[in-house]
Short mmCIF file of C-alpha atoms in Angstrom, two decimals:
data_model
loop_
_atom_site.label_atom_id
_atom_site.label_comp_id
_atom_site.label_asym_id
_atom_site.label_seq_id
_atom_site.Cartn_x
_atom_site.Cartn_y
_atom_site.Cartn_z
CA MET A 1 20.27 -17.36 22.57
CA GLU A 2 20.39 -18.27 18.91
CA LYS A 3 19.55 -15.41 16.53
CA PHE A 4 18.08 -17.53 13.71
CA ILE A 5 15.50 -15.12 12.21
CA ASN A 6 17.15 -13.31 9.32
CA LYS A 7 15.98 -12.01 5.96
CA ASN A 8 16.03 -15.37 4.18
CA PHE A 9 14.24 -17.07 7.10
CA ILE A 10 11.40 -14.49 6.93
CA LEU A 11 11.14 -14.70 3.15
CA ASP A 12 10.87 -18.50 3.35
CA ASN A 13 8.13 -18.25 6.02
CA LEU A 14 6.22 -15.69 3.92
CA ASN A 15 6.27 -18.21 1.05
CA ASP A 16 4.58 -20.69 3.36
CA VAL A 17 1.59 -18.43 4.07
CA ILE A 18 1.21 -16.19 1.06
CA ASP A 19 0.50 -17.41 -2.49
CA ASN A 20 1.54 -15.74 -5.76
CA LYS A 21 -2.14 -15.24 -6.63
CA ASP A 22 -2.74 -13.14 -3.47
CA GLN A 23 -2.89 -9.58 -4.76
CA VAL A 24 -3.90 -7.64 -1.60
CA ILE A 25 -2.09 -8.50 1.63
CA ILE A 26 -2.70 -6.85 5.02
CA PHE A 27 -0.23 -7.41 7.84
CA TYR A 28 -0.94 -7.31 11.58
CA SER A 29 2.32 -7.53 13.51
CA GLY A 30 3.67 -7.87 17.01
CA ILE A 31 7.43 -8.25 16.90
CA TRP A 32 7.74 -8.41 20.70
CA SER A 33 6.98 -12.14 20.55
CA PHE A 34 10.05 -13.02 18.43
CA ILE A 35 12.32 -10.00 18.85
CA GLN A 36 14.86 -12.01 20.88
CA TYR A 37 15.47 -14.32 17.91
CA LEU A 38 16.02 -11.58 15.26
CA ASP A 39 19.49 -11.45 13.74
CA PHE A 40 19.40 -7.69 13.16
CA LYS A 41 20.97 -4.75 14.93
CA PRO A 42 18.52 -3.45 17.57
CA ASN A 43 18.17 -0.02 15.91
CA GLU A 44 17.54 -1.59 12.49
CA ILE A 45 14.89 -4.18 13.42
CA GLY A 46 11.80 -2.23 12.40
CA ILE A 47 13.14 -0.83 9.15
CA ASN A 48 14.60 -4.23 8.14
CA LEU A 49 11.24 -5.95 8.73
CA LEU A 50 9.37 -3.33 6.73
CA ASN A 51 11.84 -3.53 3.88
CA ILE A 52 11.58 -7.34 3.79
CA LEU A 53 7.78 -7.23 3.62
CA GLU A 54 7.84 -4.61 0.93
CA GLU A 55 10.43 -6.52 -1.09
CA TYR A 56 8.42 -9.72 -0.84
CA ILE A 57 5.08 -8.16 -1.85
CA GLY A 58 6.78 -6.12 -4.61
CA ASP A 59 5.37 -3.31 -6.73
CA ASN A 60 2.70 -5.34 -8.53
CA ARG A 61 0.72 -6.22 -5.43
CA THR A 62 -0.88 -4.06 -2.74
CA ILE A 63 0.43 -4.11 0.83
CA ILE A 64 -1.69 -2.74 3.69
CA PHE A 65 -1.04 -1.97 7.36
CA PRO A 66 -3.43 -0.80 10.09
CA SER A 67 -2.43 2.62 11.41
CA PHE A 68 -4.74 3.11 14.38
CA THR A 69 -4.72 6.25 16.51
CA ALA A 70 -8.00 5.87 18.38
CA ASN A 71 -6.67 6.30 21.90
CA GLU A 72 -4.72 9.45 21.00
CA PHE A 73 -7.57 11.04 19.03
CA ILE A 74 -10.18 10.43 21.69
CA LYS A 75 -7.99 12.41 24.14
CA SER A 76 -6.63 15.16 21.86
CA LYS A 77 -9.40 15.48 19.20
CA ILE A 78 -6.59 16.05 16.72
CA PHE A 79 -5.67 13.87 13.71
CA ASP A 80 -2.69 14.69 11.49
CA ILE A 81 -2.78 12.36 8.53
CA ASP A 82 0.98 12.73 8.03
CA LEU A 83 2.17 12.95 11.65
CA SER A 84 -0.28 11.09 13.96
CA LEU A 85 1.77 8.02 14.68
CA PRO A 86 -0.05 4.63 14.74
CA LYS A 87 1.46 3.55 18.05
CA GLU A 88 -1.43 1.17 18.63
CA SER A 89 -0.44 -0.75 15.50
CA GLY A 90 3.33 -1.11 16.19
CA ILE A 91 6.65 -0.06 14.81
CA ILE A 92 6.27 -1.45 11.27
CA PRO A 93 3.18 0.70 10.38
CA THR A 94 4.80 3.63 12.07
CA LEU A 95 7.84 3.33 9.84
CA ALA A 96 5.62 2.80 6.81
CA LEU A 97 3.83 6.09 7.53
CA ASN A 98 7.14 7.92 8.01
CA SER A 99 8.39 6.59 4.67
CA LYS A 100 5.86 8.80 2.86
CA LYS A 101 5.31 5.95 0.34
CA TYR A 102 1.84 5.01 1.54
CA THR A 103 -1.70 6.31 1.06
CA ARG A 104 -3.53 6.74 4.38
CA THR A 105 -7.29 6.73 4.81
CA LYS A 106 -8.80 9.85 6.42
CA GLN A 107 -9.93 8.16 9.66
CA PRO A 108 -8.92 9.57 13.02
CA LEU A 109 -9.67 6.31 14.91
CA HIS A 110 -8.95 3.41 12.54
CA SER A 111 -6.97 4.50 9.53
CA TYR A 112 -5.06 2.18 7.18
CA LEU A 113 -1.95 2.53 5.05
CA ALA A 114 -1.77 1.12 1.47
CA ARG A 115 0.97 0.93 -1.11
CA GLY A 116 0.65 -0.72 -4.56
CA PRO A 117 -1.69 -0.84 -7.61
CA LYS A 118 -4.88 -0.59 -5.54
CA ALA A 119 -3.73 1.98 -3.04
CA ASN A 120 -5.47 4.88 -4.82
CA GLU A 121 -8.82 3.12 -4.35
CA PHE A 122 -8.51 4.02 -0.67
CA ASN A 123 -9.04 7.66 -1.53
CA LYS A 124 -12.44 6.81 -3.12
CA LEU A 125 -13.92 4.92 -0.19
CA PRO A 126 -16.85 6.70 1.48
CA LEU A 127 -15.75 5.45 4.89
CA SER A 128 -19.31 5.81 6.25
CA THR A 129 -18.38 3.80 9.37
CA SER A 130 -15.23 2.24 10.78
CA TRP A 131 -16.19 -1.32 9.92
CA GLY A 132 -19.35 -1.37 7.81
CA LYS A 133 -20.50 -0.32 4.39
CA GLY A 134 -17.90 1.69 2.50
CA SER A 135 -15.17 0.86 5.00
CA VAL A 136 -11.71 -0.55 4.46
CA LEU A 137 -12.94 -3.89 5.89
CA GLU A 138 -15.66 -4.09 3.25
CA TRP A 139 -13.09 -3.23 0.61
CA LEU A 140 -10.81 -6.03 1.88
CA SER A 141 -13.73 -8.43 1.43
CA LYS A 142 -14.50 -7.24 -2.11
CA ASN A 143 -10.85 -7.66 -3.05
CA ASN A 144 -10.51 -11.04 -1.26
CA ALA A 145 -7.44 -9.84 0.61
CA LYS A 146 -5.06 -12.15 2.41
CA ILE A 147 -4.75 -11.36 6.15
CA CYS A 148 -1.39 -12.23 7.60
CA VAL A 149 -0.67 -12.14 11.35
CA MET A 150 3.01 -12.06 12.24
CA GLY A 151 4.10 -12.58 15.84
CA ILE A 152 0.61 -11.89 17.24
CA PRO A 153 -2.32 -14.20 17.93
CA TRP A 154 -5.48 -13.93 15.84
CA LYS A 155 -7.59 -12.87 18.80
CA TYR A 156 -5.41 -9.79 19.33
CA GLY A 157 -4.22 -9.05 15.79
CA CYS A 158 -7.19 -9.23 13.49
CA SER A 159 -9.52 -6.22 13.59
CA TYR A 160 -11.43 -7.69 10.65
CA PHE A 161 -13.61 -9.63 13.10
CA HIS A 162 -15.25 -6.32 14.15
CA LYS A 163 -16.85 -6.06 10.75
CA PHE A 164 -19.35 -8.69 11.73
CA GLU A 165 -20.29 -6.97 14.99
CA GLU A 166 -21.54 -4.08 12.98
CA LEU A 167 -22.97 -6.22 10.16
CA TYR A 168 -25.08 -8.14 12.66
CA GLU A 169 -25.69 -5.17 14.94
CA VAL A 170 -24.62 -6.90 18.15
CA PRO A 171 -26.49 -5.47 21.14
CA TRP A 172 -23.43 -4.59 23.17
CA ARG A 173 -22.44 -1.81 20.75
CA TYR A 174 -24.04 1.33 19.38
CA PHE A 175 -23.12 3.93 16.77
CA LYS A 176 -21.18 6.92 17.98
CA LYS A 177 -19.59 9.78 16.00
CA PHE A 178 -16.13 11.05 17.03
CA ASP A 179 -15.29 14.57 15.89
CA GLY A 180 -12.08 16.60 15.91
CA LYS A 181 -9.63 18.73 14.00
CA PHE A 182 -7.95 17.48 10.79
CA PHE A 183 -4.34 18.45 10.03
CA LYS A 184 -1.91 17.57 7.27
CA ASN A 185 1.72 18.01 8.28
CA LYS A 186 0.76 20.49 11.04
CA LYS A 187 -1.48 22.50 8.63
CA LEU A 188 -5.08 22.76 9.72
CA ILE A 189 -7.35 21.45 6.96
CA GLY A 190 -10.67 21.50 8.75
CA THR A 191 -12.70 19.08 10.80
CA ILE A 192 -12.82 15.34 10.67
CA SER A 193 -15.07 12.63 12.06
CA GLU A 194 -15.44 8.90 12.22
CA LYS A 195 -18.62 6.91 12.93
CA LYS A 196 -17.88 3.77 14.91
CA TYR A 197 -20.05 0.94 16.23
CA SER A 198 -18.74 1.53 19.74
CA GLY A 199 -18.88 -0.27 23.05
CA PRO A 200 -20.21 1.74 26.05
CA ILE A 201 -17.45 3.05 28.29
CA ASN A 202 -19.43 2.43 31.46
CA ILE A 203 -19.45 -1.37 30.95
CA ASN A 204 -16.18 -3.21 31.36
CA PHE A 205 -16.37 -6.19 29.05
CA LYS A 206 -13.74 -8.36 27.49
CA TYR A 207 -13.57 -10.18 24.21
CA ASP A 208 -12.48 -13.75 23.62
CA TYR A 209 -12.52 -14.63 19.94
CA THR A 210 -11.33 -18.21 20.70
CA PRO A 211 -14.69 -19.79 19.64
CA LEU A 212 -14.47 -18.13 16.25
CA ILE A 213 -10.81 -18.87 15.85
CA ASN A 214 -11.45 -22.54 16.70
CA LEU A 215 -13.95 -22.65 13.86
CA MET A 216 -11.29 -21.23 11.54
CA LYS A 217 -8.94 -23.99 12.60
CA LYS A 218 -11.61 -26.71 12.33
CA ASN A 219 -12.34 -25.62 8.78
CA ASN A 220 -8.61 -25.58 7.87
CA ILE A 221 -8.62 -22.06 6.48
CA ILE A 222 -5.40 -20.97 8.29
CA LYS A 223 -1.93 -21.39 6.79
CA LYS A 224 0.91 -21.55 9.24
CA GLY A 225 4.66 -21.13 9.10
CA PRO A 226 6.75 -24.15 10.25
CA ASN A 227 8.49 -22.54 13.25
CA LYS A 228 6.53 -22.11 16.49
CA LEU A 229 8.95 -19.43 17.77
CA PHE A 230 8.10 -17.26 14.74
CA ASN A 231 4.33 -17.23 14.66
CA ILE A 232 3.20 -16.31 11.15
CA GLN A 233 -0.22 -17.30 9.88
CA SER A 234 -2.64 -16.25 7.16
CA THR A 235 -6.07 -16.73 5.74
CA LEU A 236 -8.22 -15.28 2.99
CA VAL A 237 -10.91 -12.78 3.84
CA SER A 238 -13.40 -14.81 1.81
CA ASP A 239 -12.85 -17.81 4.11
CA ILE A 240 -13.29 -15.69 7.26
CA ASP A 241 -16.52 -14.25 5.76
CA LYS A 242 -18.11 -17.68 5.37
CA ILE A 243 -17.24 -18.87 8.86
CA ALA A 244 -17.88 -15.59 10.69
CA GLU A 245 -21.29 -15.11 9.06
CA LEU A 246 -22.40 -18.54 10.33
CA PHE A 247 -20.95 -17.82 13.72
CA PHE A 248 -22.65 -14.50 14.17
CA GLU A 249 -25.96 -15.76 12.87
CA ASN A 250 -25.83 -18.51 15.53
CA ASN A 251 -24.59 -17.04 18.83
CA PRO A 252 -22.32 -13.98 18.76
CA TRP A 253 -22.41 -13.75 22.53
CA GLU A 254 -19.87 -16.59 22.62
CA ILE A 255 -17.08 -14.10 22.08
CA ILE A 256 -17.99 -12.06 25.20
CA VAL A 257 -16.46 -13.01 28.57
CA ASP A 258 -18.99 -12.96 31.46
CA LYS A 259 -21.78 -12.73 28.94
CA ASP A 260 -24.51 -13.43 31.56
CA LYS A 261 -23.34 -10.38 33.53
CA ILE A 262 -23.11 -8.15 30.46
CA GLN A 263 -26.52 -9.24 29.18
#
């Protein structure tokens, strides 16, 4: 099998989907889809990819990664802002956290990592809810961030869509507060909580964001890399906002599988 994905290949593909004017870039990654084509030593894959992304974004722009720990926190009721690994978000955010170069939001369910000129703004966010007013997702909108999915489909890799579920108060969710203990490098700081527009655990429903993603494609807001074996795509948050607002005003139930049963 040809190992054609190297540093220069990735940099060229980043150029295809990210513009010089993009100042805030958030990456959602799933390297499992292209790992067999990577021309890196197995034990250096994660750190090489992180280094390439950091080098490309540079010090004058802000790079962001999701660092979700919801599954772990719900079970343990413990969040260590330095040590709770974002296994749900993949190896690249995990290595970014371990590098100690990033600011992390104080959210036990859906935290984010930021590095760059705007990273300190994360510390000022009220984080009233996971996805709504005062959240990282609202901040991304205000800063017209560029969302880049690398090796993962939009329907699995873009948590930004959840913002509109809360904004339009979809009926299959409700607000729930999650409480627990807050640590920093094993030192107990106090308590921590996160208010999330949650789905009920006694109803087994599935999402399918295909209708919304088809609208994104129809409106030509997605930039794509040239190689199908290395799926890298991007779009501006402002473009998603326009399309998603129309979609959720019309019929948000289209993203729910077996909607008749769930209703």
